[in-house]
GROMACS .gro file of C-alpha atoms in nm:
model
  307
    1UNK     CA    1   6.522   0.071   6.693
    2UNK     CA    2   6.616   0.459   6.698
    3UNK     CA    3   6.518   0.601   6.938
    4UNK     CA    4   6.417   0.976   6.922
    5UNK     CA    5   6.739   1.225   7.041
    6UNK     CA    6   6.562   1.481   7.269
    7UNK     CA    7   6.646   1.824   7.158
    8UNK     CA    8   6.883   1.999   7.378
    9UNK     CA    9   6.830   2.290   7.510
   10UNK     CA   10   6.912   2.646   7.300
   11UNK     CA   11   7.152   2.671   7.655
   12UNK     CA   12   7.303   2.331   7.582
   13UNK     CA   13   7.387   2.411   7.254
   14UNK     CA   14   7.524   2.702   7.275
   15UNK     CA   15   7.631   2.773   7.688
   16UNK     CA   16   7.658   3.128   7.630
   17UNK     CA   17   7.309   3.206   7.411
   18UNK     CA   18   7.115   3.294   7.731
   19UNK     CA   19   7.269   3.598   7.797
   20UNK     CA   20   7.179   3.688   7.419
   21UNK     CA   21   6.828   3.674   7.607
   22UNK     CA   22   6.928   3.873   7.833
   23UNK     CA   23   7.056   4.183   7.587
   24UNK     CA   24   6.711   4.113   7.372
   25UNK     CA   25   6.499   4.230   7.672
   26UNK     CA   26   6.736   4.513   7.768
   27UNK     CA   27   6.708   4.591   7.437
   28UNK     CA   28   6.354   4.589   7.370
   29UNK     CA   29   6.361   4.821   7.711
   30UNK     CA   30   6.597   5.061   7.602
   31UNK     CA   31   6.382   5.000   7.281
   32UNK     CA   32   6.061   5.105   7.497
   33UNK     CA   33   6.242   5.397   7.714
   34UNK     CA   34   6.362   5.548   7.313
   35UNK     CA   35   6.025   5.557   7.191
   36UNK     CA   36   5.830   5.691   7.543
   37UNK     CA   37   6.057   5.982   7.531
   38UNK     CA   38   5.980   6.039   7.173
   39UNK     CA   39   5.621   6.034   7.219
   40UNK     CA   40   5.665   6.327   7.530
   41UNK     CA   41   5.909   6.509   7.298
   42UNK     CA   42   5.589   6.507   7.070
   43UNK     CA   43   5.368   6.676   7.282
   44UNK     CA   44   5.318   7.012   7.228
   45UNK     CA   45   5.438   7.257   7.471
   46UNK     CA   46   5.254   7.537   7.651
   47UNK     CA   47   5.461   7.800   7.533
   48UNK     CA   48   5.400   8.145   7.721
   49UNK     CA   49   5.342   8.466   7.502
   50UNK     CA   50   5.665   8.721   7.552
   51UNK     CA   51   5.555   9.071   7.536
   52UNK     CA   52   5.825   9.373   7.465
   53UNK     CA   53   5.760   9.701   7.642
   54UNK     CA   54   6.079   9.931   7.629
   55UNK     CA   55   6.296   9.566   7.523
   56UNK     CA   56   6.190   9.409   7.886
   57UNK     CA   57   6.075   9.076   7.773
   58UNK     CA   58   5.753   9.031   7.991
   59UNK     CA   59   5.575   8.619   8.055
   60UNK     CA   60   5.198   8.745   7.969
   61UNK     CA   61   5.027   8.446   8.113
   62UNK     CA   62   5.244   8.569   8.422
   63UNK     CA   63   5.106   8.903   8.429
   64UNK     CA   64   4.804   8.843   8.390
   65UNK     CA   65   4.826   8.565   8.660
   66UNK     CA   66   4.972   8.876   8.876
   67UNK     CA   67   4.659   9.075   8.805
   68UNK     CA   68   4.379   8.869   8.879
   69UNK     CA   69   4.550   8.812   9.175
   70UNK     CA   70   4.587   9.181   9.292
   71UNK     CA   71   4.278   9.340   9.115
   72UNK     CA   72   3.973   9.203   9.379
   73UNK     CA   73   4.216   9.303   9.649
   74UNK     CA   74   4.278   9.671   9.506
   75UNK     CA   75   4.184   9.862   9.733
   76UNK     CA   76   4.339   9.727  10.056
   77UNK     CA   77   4.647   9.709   9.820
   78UNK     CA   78   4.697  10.019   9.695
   79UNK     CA   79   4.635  10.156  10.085
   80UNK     CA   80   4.914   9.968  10.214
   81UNK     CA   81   5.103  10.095   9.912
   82UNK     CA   82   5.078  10.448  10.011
   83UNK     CA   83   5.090  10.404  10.358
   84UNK     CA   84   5.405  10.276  10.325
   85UNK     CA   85   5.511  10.509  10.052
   86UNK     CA   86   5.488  10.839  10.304
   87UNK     CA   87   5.625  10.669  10.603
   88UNK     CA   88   5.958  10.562  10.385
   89UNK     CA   89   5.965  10.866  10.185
   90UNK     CA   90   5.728  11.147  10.365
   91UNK     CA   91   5.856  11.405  10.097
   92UNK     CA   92   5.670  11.257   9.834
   93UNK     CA   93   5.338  11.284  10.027
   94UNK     CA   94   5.386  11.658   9.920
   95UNK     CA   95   5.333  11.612   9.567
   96UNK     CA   96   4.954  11.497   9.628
   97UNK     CA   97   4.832  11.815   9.810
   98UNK     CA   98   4.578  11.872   9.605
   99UNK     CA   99   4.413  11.519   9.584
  100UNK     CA  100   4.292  11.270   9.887
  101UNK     CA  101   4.405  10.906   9.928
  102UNK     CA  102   4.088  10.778   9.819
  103UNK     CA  103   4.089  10.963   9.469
  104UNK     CA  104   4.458  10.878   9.455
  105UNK     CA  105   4.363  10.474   9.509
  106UNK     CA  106   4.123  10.509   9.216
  107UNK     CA  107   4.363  10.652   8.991
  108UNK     CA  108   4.639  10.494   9.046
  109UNK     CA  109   4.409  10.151   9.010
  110UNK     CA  110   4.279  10.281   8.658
  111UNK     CA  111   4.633  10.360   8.573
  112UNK     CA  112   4.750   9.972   8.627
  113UNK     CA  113   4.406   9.886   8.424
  114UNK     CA  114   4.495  10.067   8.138
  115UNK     CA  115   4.890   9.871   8.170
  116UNK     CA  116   4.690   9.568   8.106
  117UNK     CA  117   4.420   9.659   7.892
  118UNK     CA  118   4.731   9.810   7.620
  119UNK     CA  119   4.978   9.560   7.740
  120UNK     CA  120   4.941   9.467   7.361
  121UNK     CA  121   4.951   9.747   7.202
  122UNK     CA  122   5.313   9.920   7.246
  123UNK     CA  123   5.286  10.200   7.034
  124UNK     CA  124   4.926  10.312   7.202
  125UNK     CA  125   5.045  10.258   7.536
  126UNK     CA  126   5.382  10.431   7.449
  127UNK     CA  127   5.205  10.785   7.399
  128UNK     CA  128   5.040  10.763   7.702
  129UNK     CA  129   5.290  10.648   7.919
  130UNK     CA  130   5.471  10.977   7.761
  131UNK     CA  131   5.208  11.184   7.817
  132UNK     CA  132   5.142  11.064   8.180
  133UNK     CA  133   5.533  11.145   8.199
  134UNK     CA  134   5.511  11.527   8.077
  135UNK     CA  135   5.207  11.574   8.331
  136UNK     CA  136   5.435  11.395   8.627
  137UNK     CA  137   5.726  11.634   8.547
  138UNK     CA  138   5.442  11.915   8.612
  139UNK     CA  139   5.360  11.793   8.939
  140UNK     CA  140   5.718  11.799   9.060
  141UNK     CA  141   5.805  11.435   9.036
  142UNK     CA  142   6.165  11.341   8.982
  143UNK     CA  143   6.332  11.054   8.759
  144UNK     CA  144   6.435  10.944   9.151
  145UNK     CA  145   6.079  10.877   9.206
  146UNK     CA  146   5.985  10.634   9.047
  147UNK     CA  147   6.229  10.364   9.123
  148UNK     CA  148   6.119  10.422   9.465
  149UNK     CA  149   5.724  10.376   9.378
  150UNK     CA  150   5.806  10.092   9.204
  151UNK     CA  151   5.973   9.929   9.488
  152UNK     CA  152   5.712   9.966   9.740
  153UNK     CA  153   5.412   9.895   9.486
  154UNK     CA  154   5.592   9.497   9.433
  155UNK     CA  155   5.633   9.482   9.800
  156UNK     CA  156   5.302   9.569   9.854
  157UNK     CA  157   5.155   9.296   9.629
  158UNK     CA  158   5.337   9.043   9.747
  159UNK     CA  159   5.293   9.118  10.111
  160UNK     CA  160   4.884   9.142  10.007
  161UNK     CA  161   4.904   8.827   9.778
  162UNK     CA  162   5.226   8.617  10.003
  163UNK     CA  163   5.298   8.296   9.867
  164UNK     CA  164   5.091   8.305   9.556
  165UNK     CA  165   5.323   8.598   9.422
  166UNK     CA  166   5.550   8.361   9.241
  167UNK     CA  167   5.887   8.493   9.141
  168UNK     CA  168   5.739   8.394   8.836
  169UNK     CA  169   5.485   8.713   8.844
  170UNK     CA  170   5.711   8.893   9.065
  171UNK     CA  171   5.975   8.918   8.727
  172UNK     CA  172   5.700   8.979   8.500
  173UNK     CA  173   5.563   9.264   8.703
  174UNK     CA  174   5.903   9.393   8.761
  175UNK     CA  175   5.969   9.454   8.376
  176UNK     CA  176   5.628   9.578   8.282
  177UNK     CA  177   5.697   9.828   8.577
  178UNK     CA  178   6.076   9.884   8.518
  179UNK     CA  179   5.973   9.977   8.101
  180UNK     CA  180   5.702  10.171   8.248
  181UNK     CA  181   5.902  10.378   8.422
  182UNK     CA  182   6.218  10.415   8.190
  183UNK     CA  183   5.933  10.535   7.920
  184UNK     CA  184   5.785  10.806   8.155
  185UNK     CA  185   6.130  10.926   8.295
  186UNK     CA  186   6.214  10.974   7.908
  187UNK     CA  187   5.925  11.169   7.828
  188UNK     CA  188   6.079  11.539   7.800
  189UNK     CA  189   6.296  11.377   7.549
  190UNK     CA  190   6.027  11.296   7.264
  191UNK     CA  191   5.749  11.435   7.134
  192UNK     CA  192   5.396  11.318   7.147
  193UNK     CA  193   5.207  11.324   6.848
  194UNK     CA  194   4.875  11.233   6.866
  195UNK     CA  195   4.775  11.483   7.199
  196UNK     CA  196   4.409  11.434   7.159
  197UNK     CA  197   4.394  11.073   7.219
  198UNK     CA  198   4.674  11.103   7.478
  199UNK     CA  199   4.527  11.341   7.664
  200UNK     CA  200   4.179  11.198   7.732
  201UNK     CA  201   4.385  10.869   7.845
  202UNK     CA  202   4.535  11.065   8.069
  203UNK     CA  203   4.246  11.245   8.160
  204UNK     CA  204   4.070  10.918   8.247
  205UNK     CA  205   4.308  10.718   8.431
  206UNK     CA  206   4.638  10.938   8.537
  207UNK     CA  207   4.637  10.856   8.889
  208UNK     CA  208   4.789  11.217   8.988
  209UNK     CA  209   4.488  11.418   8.787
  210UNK     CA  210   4.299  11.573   8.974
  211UNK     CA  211   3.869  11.502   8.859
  212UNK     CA  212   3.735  11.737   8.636
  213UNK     CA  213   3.502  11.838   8.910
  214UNK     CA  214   3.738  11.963   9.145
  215UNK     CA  215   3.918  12.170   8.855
  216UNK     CA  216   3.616  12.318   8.729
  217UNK     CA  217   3.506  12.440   9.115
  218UNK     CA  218   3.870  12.494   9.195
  219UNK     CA  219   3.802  12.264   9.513
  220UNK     CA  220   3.921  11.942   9.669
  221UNK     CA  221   3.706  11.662   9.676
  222UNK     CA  222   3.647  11.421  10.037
  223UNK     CA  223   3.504  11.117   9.885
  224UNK     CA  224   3.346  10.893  10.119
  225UNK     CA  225   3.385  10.509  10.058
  226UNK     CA  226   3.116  10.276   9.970
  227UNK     CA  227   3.149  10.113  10.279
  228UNK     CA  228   3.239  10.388  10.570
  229UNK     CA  229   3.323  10.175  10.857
  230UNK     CA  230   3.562  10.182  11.148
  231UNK     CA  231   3.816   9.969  10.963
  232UNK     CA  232   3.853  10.319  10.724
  233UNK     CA  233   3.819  10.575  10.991
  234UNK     CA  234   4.176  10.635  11.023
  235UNK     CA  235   4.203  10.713  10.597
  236UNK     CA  236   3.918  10.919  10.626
  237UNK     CA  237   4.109  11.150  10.928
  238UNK     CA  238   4.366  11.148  10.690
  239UNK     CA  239   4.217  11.269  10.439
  240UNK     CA  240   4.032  11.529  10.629
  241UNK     CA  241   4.303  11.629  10.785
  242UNK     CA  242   4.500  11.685  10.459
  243UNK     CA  243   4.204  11.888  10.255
  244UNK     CA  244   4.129  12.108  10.609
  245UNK     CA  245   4.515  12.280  10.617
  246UNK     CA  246   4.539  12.412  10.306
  247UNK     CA  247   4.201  12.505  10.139
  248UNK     CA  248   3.919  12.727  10.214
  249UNK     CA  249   3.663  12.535  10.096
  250UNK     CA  250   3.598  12.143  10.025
  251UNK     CA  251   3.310  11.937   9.908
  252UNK     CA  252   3.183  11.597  10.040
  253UNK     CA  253   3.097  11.342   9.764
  254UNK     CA  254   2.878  11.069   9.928
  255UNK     CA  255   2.695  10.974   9.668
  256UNK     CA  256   2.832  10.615   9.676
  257UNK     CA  257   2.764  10.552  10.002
  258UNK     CA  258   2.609  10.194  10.114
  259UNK     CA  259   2.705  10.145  10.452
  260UNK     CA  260   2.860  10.378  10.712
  261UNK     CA  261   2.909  10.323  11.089
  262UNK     CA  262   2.926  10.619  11.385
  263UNK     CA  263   3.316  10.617  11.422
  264UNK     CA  264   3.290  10.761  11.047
  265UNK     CA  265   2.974  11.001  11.071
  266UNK     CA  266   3.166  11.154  11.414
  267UNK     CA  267   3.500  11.193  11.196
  268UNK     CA  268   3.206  11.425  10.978
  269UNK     CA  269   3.042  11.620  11.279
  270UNK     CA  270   3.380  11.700  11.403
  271UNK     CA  271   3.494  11.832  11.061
  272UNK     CA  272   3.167  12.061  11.068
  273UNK     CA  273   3.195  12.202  11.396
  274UNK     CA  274   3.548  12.250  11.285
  275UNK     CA  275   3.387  12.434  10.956
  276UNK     CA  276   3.226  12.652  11.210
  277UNK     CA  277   3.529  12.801  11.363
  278UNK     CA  278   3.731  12.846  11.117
  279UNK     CA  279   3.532  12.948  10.845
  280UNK     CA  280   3.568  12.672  10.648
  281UNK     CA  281   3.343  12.620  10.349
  282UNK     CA  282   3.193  12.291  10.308
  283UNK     CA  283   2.940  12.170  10.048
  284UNK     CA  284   2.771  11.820   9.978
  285UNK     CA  285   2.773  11.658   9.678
  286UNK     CA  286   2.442  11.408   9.599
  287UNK     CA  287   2.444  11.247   9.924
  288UNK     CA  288   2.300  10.858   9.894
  289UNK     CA  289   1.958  10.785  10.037
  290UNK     CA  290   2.138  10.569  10.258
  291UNK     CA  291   2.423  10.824  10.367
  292UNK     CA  292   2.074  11.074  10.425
  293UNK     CA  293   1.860  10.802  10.589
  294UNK     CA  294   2.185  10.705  10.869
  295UNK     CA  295   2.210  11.080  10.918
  296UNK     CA  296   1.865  11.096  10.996
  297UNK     CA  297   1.898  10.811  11.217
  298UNK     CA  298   2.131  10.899  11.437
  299UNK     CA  299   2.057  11.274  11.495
  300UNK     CA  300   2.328  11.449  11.338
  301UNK     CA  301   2.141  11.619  11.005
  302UNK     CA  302   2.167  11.965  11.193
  303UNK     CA  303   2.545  11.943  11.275
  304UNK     CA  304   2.599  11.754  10.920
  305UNK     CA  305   2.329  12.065  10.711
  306UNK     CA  306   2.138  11.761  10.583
  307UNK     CA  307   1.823  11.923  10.627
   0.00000   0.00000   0.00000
């Protein structure tokens, strides 16, 4: 009787068709590994938008990124910017004579607005930034200048913003800022065309124009913060200090007053008794209810003429 052979093994038969096995799995891997990087090479990529201002290539999504981090913070910004401006460079603090630190701040923050509401639009903000150029030349501001602004305004945002100012928004900043510049320092070279338009841009948002206000009544303009607390008092000496030297006459604008504190409404009585002396003309402009009411408060509305 025949008995049944018992099928060898695939390794009996052949001693080396195990380690064709072997290279079937680390093939089908290699297989796997192929097709997983095909699949992520399928993806789509987030690909930033590159803007051109003046042929600096700028990462939108980074300025913008830049911006929302700096524009809630303005203010404190844009002090430390110009604090640190006239200590390094105490010249320059000559050119704004006729403005105050406050009215400077909101310029200046309208100005880097307008950079990112036209960011898009090249040829629009190309007239202004040539227009805003012509004026600067007017005020005595050298093509030496602005390298040096520019410096301290990117130290200032990072040292507001620290870690979160990437270098990432740091280079994007740094060529808006650097075509910003190159365009304004080139202005008595072209021509702008379309004044009108220009003009009222610059009108709105030039942060070295002085308000149509002060032009009209030919005086400077102490403008009083919407909070006027201690924190402040040393801007608002400043600032008194620098409209009291030179001028003959000044007006107050506390009409967006909320909140003010005694170390600021003492800064104010010393300014009037000051007024007193020295002849110094000094005239209110819409006070707040609030401003009015803390006057009344505390005692000072004869010192103050807020009868």
């Amino acid at each position: 009787m025949l008995m049944a052979r018992e099928k060898k093994s695939v390794i009996g038969l052949d001693p080396l068709a195990w380690l064709d096995d072997d290279r079937q799995v680390e093939s089908d891997s290699i297989s796997d590994d192929v097709k997983n990087k095909i699949k992520r090479s399928g993806k789509k990529k987030n690909i930033s938008k590159i803007i051109l201002i003046s042929d600096y290539e700028i990462n939108e999504s980074e300025l913008l990124k830049g911006y929302d981090l700096i524009a809630g913070e303005m203010d404190e910004v844009l002090e430390c910017f110009y604090n640190e401006l006239f200590r390094q460079y105490p010249d320059i603090k000559l050119l704004f004579k006729n403005t105050t630190e406050r009215l400077q701040a909101i310029k200046f923050a309208a100005a880097i607005k307008l950079l990112i509401d036209n960011v898009n639009e090249e040829s629009v903000l190309r007239d202004i930034l040539l227009a805003m150029g012509v004026a600067h030349q007017g005020y005595g501001v050298l093509p030496e200048h602005y390298p040096v602004v520019v410096d301290v305004l990117m130290s200032s945002f990072k040292k507001k913003v620290g870690r979160s100012w990437t270098k990432a928004v740091a280079a994007a900043w740094t060529a808006l800022l650097t075509g910003v510049v190159e365009i304004m320092s080139a202005a008595c070279d072209e021509q702008v065309t379309d004044t009108g338009i220009v003009d009222e841009y610059v009108a709105e948002t030039d942060p070295m124009t002085v308000e149509n206000s002060v032009v009209e009544t030919k005086c400077p303009v102490l403008e009083l913060c919407s909070v006027q607390d201690i924190s402040k008092s040393q801007v608002l000496k400043n600032d008194i200090l620098s409209l009291v030297n030179d001028n003959d006459e000044i007006d107050i604008d506390a009409s967006e007053v909320e909140r003010i504190d005694g170390s600021a409404l003492q800064l104010l009585c010393a300014l009037f008794i000051y007024s007193k002396q020295n002849n110094l003309i000094i005239n209110w402009i819409n006070p707040s209810d609030v401003f009015s009411q803390c006057v009344k408060i505390s005692g000072m509305q004869k010192i103050l003429e807020l009868n």
